[in-house]
Amino acid sequence: MSLSVCTDISAADWLVGQDLPWYQLTASGPIGFAAYARLRFIPDPTYEGQKEIDAASPAAPLIPEDDGYLTESDQFKIVAEILTPYTSTPEDCFFCLWDGWGQEVIGDDLPMVKIPNRDYWLFRGALSDLGDWGSDVKMESYETVQNPAFMWPADRAWCVTGDVDPHFAVIAGPAEAIDLLIADPRIDVVVDDPDVPPPRYY
């Protein structure tokens, strides 16, 4: 099955209502969870003012069969796999798709989840359908599968935040789940402190 676009966006009210600056919410995610971690797509910068183009090789482990690197979408799916047991609603999850990827979402007057400087369509479906936005999403040209900007189960046991600008996604949830993510050798995950600004490229 594929994800379905939501015409009732009230499930995102808790996210929109976070008392946070927009740039903190989009980069570091919502507050109030027991533990936080960052999924790094490339290593953190090593010096002040470093540009992303000057970053070291990708942080994601190699895929053994072809010596290629895991894509960001591959890494998101591993995160989802690990988080699945830590929600009572894995078949009922929400996904925000940023409207800036050049896609068209088909539907009449679809409501959007809005925070300052970011607008999203809201989708709903099983966690196992992550990345399958469905036939109502049309890309302007061939693109890789876009990851959600926010992803959470209906019981809000955890939340994954992945904005367009940072070189990482932030995972917030139970401490046990975060420990498992950090320990998994397939992905590069490190502890995160939501009260400390994360490292950034320029």
Tab-separated table of C-alpha atoms in Angstrom:
chain	number	residue	atom	x	y	z
A	1	MET	CA	0.000	0.000	0.000
A	2	SER	CA	1.034	3.613	-0.346
A	3	LEU	CA	0.642	6.620	1.903
A	4	SER	CA	-2.517	8.721	1.558
A	5	VAL	CA	-2.701	12.487	1.636
A	6	CYS	CA	-4.723	13.853	4.576
A	7	THR	CA	-7.494	16.401	4.202
A	8	ASP	CA	-7.708	16.648	8.005
A	9	ILE	CA	-4.386	18.034	9.219
A	10	SER	CA	-5.351	18.273	12.902
A	11	ALA	CA	-2.969	15.387	13.652
A	12	ALA	CA	-0.131	17.893	13.156
A	13	ASP	CA	-1.512	20.472	15.614
A	14	TRP	CA	0.826	19.263	18.361
A	15	LEU	CA	3.782	19.871	16.058
A	16	VAL	CA	2.683	23.287	14.800
A	17	GLY	CA	1.950	24.314	18.386
A	18	GLN	CA	5.487	23.711	19.621
A	19	ASP	CA	6.785	26.812	21.406
A	20	LEU	CA	9.991	26.892	19.388
A	21	PRO	CA	11.565	29.141	16.741
A	22	TRP	CA	10.806	27.676	13.307
A	23	TYR	CA	14.470	26.988	12.522
A	24	GLN	CA	14.883	25.030	15.764
A	25	LEU	CA	11.748	22.986	15.145
A	26	THR	CA	12.679	22.120	11.564
A	27	ALA	CA	16.288	21.259	12.405
A	28	SER	CA	16.033	19.652	15.848
A	29	GLY	CA	12.422	18.522	16.108
A	30	PRO	CA	9.813	18.800	18.849
A	31	ILE	CA	10.665	18.977	22.528
A	32	GLY	CA	9.547	16.786	25.406
A	33	PHE	CA	10.997	13.369	24.515
A	34	ALA	CA	13.180	11.257	26.776
A	35	ALA	CA	16.183	11.067	24.446
A	36	TYR	CA	17.486	12.495	21.165
A	37	ALA	CA	19.971	11.455	18.505
A	38	ARG	CA	21.216	12.679	15.136
A	39	LEU	CA	21.331	10.478	12.041
A	40	ARG	CA	24.287	11.884	10.094
A	41	PHE	CA	24.271	11.630	6.301
A	42	ILE	CA	27.792	13.046	6.157
A	43	PRO	CA	30.208	13.596	9.069
A	44	ASP	CA	29.936	16.728	11.159
A	45	PRO	CA	32.108	19.697	10.111
A	46	THR	CA	35.588	19.677	11.577
A	47	TYR	CA	36.302	23.406	11.506
A	48	GLU	CA	34.433	26.691	11.692
A	49	GLY	CA	33.058	27.901	8.372
A	50	GLN	CA	33.472	24.558	6.602
A	51	LYS	CA	31.306	24.116	3.517
A	52	GLU	CA	29.394	20.930	2.861
A	53	ILE	CA	31.209	20.467	-0.437
A	54	ASP	CA	34.425	20.172	1.578
A	55	ALA	CA	33.047	17.462	3.861
A	56	ALA	CA	34.700	14.105	4.307
A	57	SER	CA	33.327	10.977	2.666
A	58	PRO	CA	29.741	9.982	3.500
A	59	ALA	CA	29.125	8.836	7.053
A	60	ALA	CA	26.800	6.010	6.004
A	61	PRO	CA	28.350	2.534	5.981
A	62	LEU	CA	29.118	0.835	2.687
A	63	ILE	CA	26.673	-1.607	1.150
A	64	PRO	CA	28.786	-4.819	1.025
A	65	GLU	CA	27.463	-6.214	-2.249
A	66	ASP	CA	28.309	-3.214	-4.410
A	67	ASP	CA	30.584	-1.008	-2.293
A	68	GLY	CA	28.150	1.873	-2.693
A	69	TYR	CA	26.915	4.069	0.105
A	70	LEU	CA	23.480	3.773	1.639
A	71	THR	CA	21.176	6.519	0.412
A	72	GLU	CA	19.423	8.837	2.845
A	73	SER	CA	16.193	6.980	2.079
A	74	ASP	CA	17.869	3.655	2.922
A	75	GLN	CA	18.989	5.107	6.225
A	76	PHE	CA	15.514	6.462	7.021
A	77	LYS	CA	14.090	2.979	6.452
A	78	ILE	CA	16.590	1.451	8.875
A	79	VAL	CA	15.588	4.048	11.459
A	80	ALA	CA	11.914	3.212	10.863
A	81	GLU	CA	12.659	-0.503	11.229
A	82	ILE	CA	14.317	0.071	14.613
A	83	LEU	CA	11.571	2.410	15.820
A	84	THR	CA	8.683	0.119	14.800
A	85	PRO	CA	8.557	-1.852	18.079
A	86	TYR	CA	8.515	1.410	20.034
A	87	THR	CA	5.037	2.482	18.984
A	88	SER	CA	1.644	0.913	19.536
A	89	THR	CA	0.484	2.322	16.173
A	90	PRO	CA	3.005	1.242	13.479
A	91	GLU	CA	0.139	0.896	11.007
A	92	ASP	CA	-1.038	4.449	11.674
A	93	CYS	CA	1.692	7.038	11.192
A	94	PHE	CA	1.957	10.575	9.814
A	95	PHE	CA	4.460	11.998	7.335
A	96	CYS	CA	5.017	15.637	6.329
A	97	LEU	CA	6.217	16.182	2.759
A	98	TRP	CA	7.864	19.572	2.164
A	99	ASP	CA	6.389	21.465	-0.776
A	100	GLY	CA	9.782	22.622	-2.052
A	101	TRP	CA	10.943	19.440	-3.765
A	102	GLY	CA	9.325	20.324	-7.090
A	103	GLN	CA	6.436	17.918	-6.820
A	104	GLU	CA	2.709	18.317	-7.340
A	105	VAL	CA	0.239	16.724	-4.957
A	106	ILE	CA	-3.047	16.124	-6.737
A	107	GLY	CA	-6.228	17.172	-4.966
A	108	ASP	CA	-8.622	20.086	-4.669
A	109	ASP	CA	-7.738	22.743	-2.083
A	110	LEU	CA	-5.627	20.388	-0.005
A	111	PRO	CA	-4.846	21.892	3.397
A	112	MET	CA	-1.203	22.172	4.352
A	113	VAL	CA	0.691	22.006	7.612
A	114	LYS	CA	2.305	25.414	7.981
A	115	ILE	CA	5.090	26.709	10.151
A	116	PRO	CA	7.075	29.866	9.334
A	117	ASN	CA	9.128	29.389	6.152
A	118	ARG	CA	7.925	25.819	5.623
A	119	ASP	CA	4.720	24.317	4.184
A	120	TYR	CA	3.986	20.588	4.095
A	121	TRP	CA	1.395	18.167	2.824
A	122	LEU	CA	0.373	15.658	5.462
A	123	PHE	CA	0.239	11.960	4.617
A	124	ARG	CA	-0.955	8.995	6.636
A	125	GLY	CA	-0.242	5.298	6.474
A	126	ALA	CA	1.779	2.402	7.798
A	127	LEU	CA	5.376	2.954	8.815
A	128	SER	CA	6.335	0.169	6.419
A	129	ASP	CA	5.088	2.368	3.542
A	130	LEU	CA	7.696	5.035	4.259
A	131	GLY	CA	8.839	6.586	0.974
A	132	ASP	CA	5.825	5.473	-1.067
A	133	TRP	CA	3.993	8.787	-1.436
A	134	GLY	CA	1.410	7.270	-3.755
A	135	SER	CA	0.103	8.059	-7.202
A	136	ASP	CA	-1.228	11.473	-6.152
A	137	VAL	CA	2.324	12.819	-5.922
A	138	LYS	CA	3.785	13.846	-9.268
A	139	MET	CA	7.382	14.963	-9.631
A	140	GLU	CA	8.369	17.568	-12.219
A	141	SER	CA	11.201	15.311	-13.316
A	142	TYR	CA	12.796	12.084	-12.187
A	143	GLU	CA	13.909	12.474	-8.613
A	144	THR	CA	15.028	10.176	-5.845
A	145	VAL	CA	12.441	9.349	-3.208
A	146	GLN	CA	12.069	12.283	-0.843
A	147	ASN	CA	12.226	11.688	2.879
A	148	PRO	CA	9.585	13.165	5.176
A	149	ALA	CA	10.359	16.409	6.955
A	150	PHE	CA	8.566	15.017	10.005
A	151	MET	CA	7.484	11.468	10.725
A	152	TRP	CA	5.630	10.240	13.806
A	153	PRO	CA	3.187	7.502	14.854
A	154	ALA	CA	-0.363	8.311	15.949
A	155	ASP	CA	0.564	7.585	19.571
A	156	ARG	CA	3.445	10.110	19.283
A	157	ALA	CA	5.883	7.709	20.899
A	158	TRP	CA	8.706	9.203	18.829
A	159	CYS	CA	9.351	11.691	16.036
A	160	VAL	CA	11.905	11.885	13.229
A	161	THR	CA	12.745	15.340	11.849
A	162	GLY	CA	14.639	15.827	8.591
A	163	ASP	CA	14.761	19.343	7.176
A	164	VAL	CA	16.199	20.222	3.779
A	165	ASP	CA	19.165	22.249	5.102
A	166	PRO	CA	20.986	20.213	7.804
A	167	HIS	CA	23.286	17.301	7.004
A	168	PHE	CA	21.421	15.123	9.492
A	169	ALA	CA	18.000	14.091	10.746
A	170	VAL	CA	17.020	14.160	14.411
A	171	ILE	CA	15.294	11.258	16.135
A	172	ALA	CA	13.429	11.858	19.398
A	173	GLY	CA	11.941	9.025	21.416
A	174	PRO	CA	12.418	6.501	24.209
A	175	ALA	CA	15.950	6.157	25.550
A	176	GLU	CA	16.055	2.430	24.740
A	177	ALA	CA	15.200	3.074	21.086
A	178	ILE	CA	17.797	5.820	20.835
A	179	ASP	CA	20.443	3.495	22.318
A	180	LEU	CA	19.617	0.864	19.683
A	181	LEU	CA	19.910	3.419	16.883
A	182	ILE	CA	23.296	4.585	18.129
A	183	ALA	CA	24.544	1.003	18.389
A	184	ASP	CA	23.414	-0.090	14.924
A	185	PRO	CA	26.469	-0.376	12.612
A	186	ARG	CA	24.407	0.180	9.457
A	187	ILE	CA	23.847	3.869	10.187
A	188	ASP	CA	25.810	6.752	11.690
A	189	VAL	CA	23.820	7.924	14.710
A	190	VAL	CA	25.148	10.004	17.607
A	191	VAL	CA	23.626	11.375	20.807
A	192	ASP	CA	21.989	14.775	20.445
A	193	ASP	CA	21.172	17.420	23.039
A	194	PRO	CA	18.152	19.498	21.934
A	195	ASP	CA	19.353	22.364	24.145
A	196	VAL	CA	22.655	22.662	22.278
A	197	PRO	CA	22.706	23.978	18.684
A	198	PRO	CA	23.888	21.191	16.378
A	199	PRO	CA	27.006	21.596	14.200
A	200	ARG	CA	26.326	23.191	10.826
A	201	TYR	CA	28.016	23.598	7.485
A	202	TYR	CA	28.139	26.979	5.785
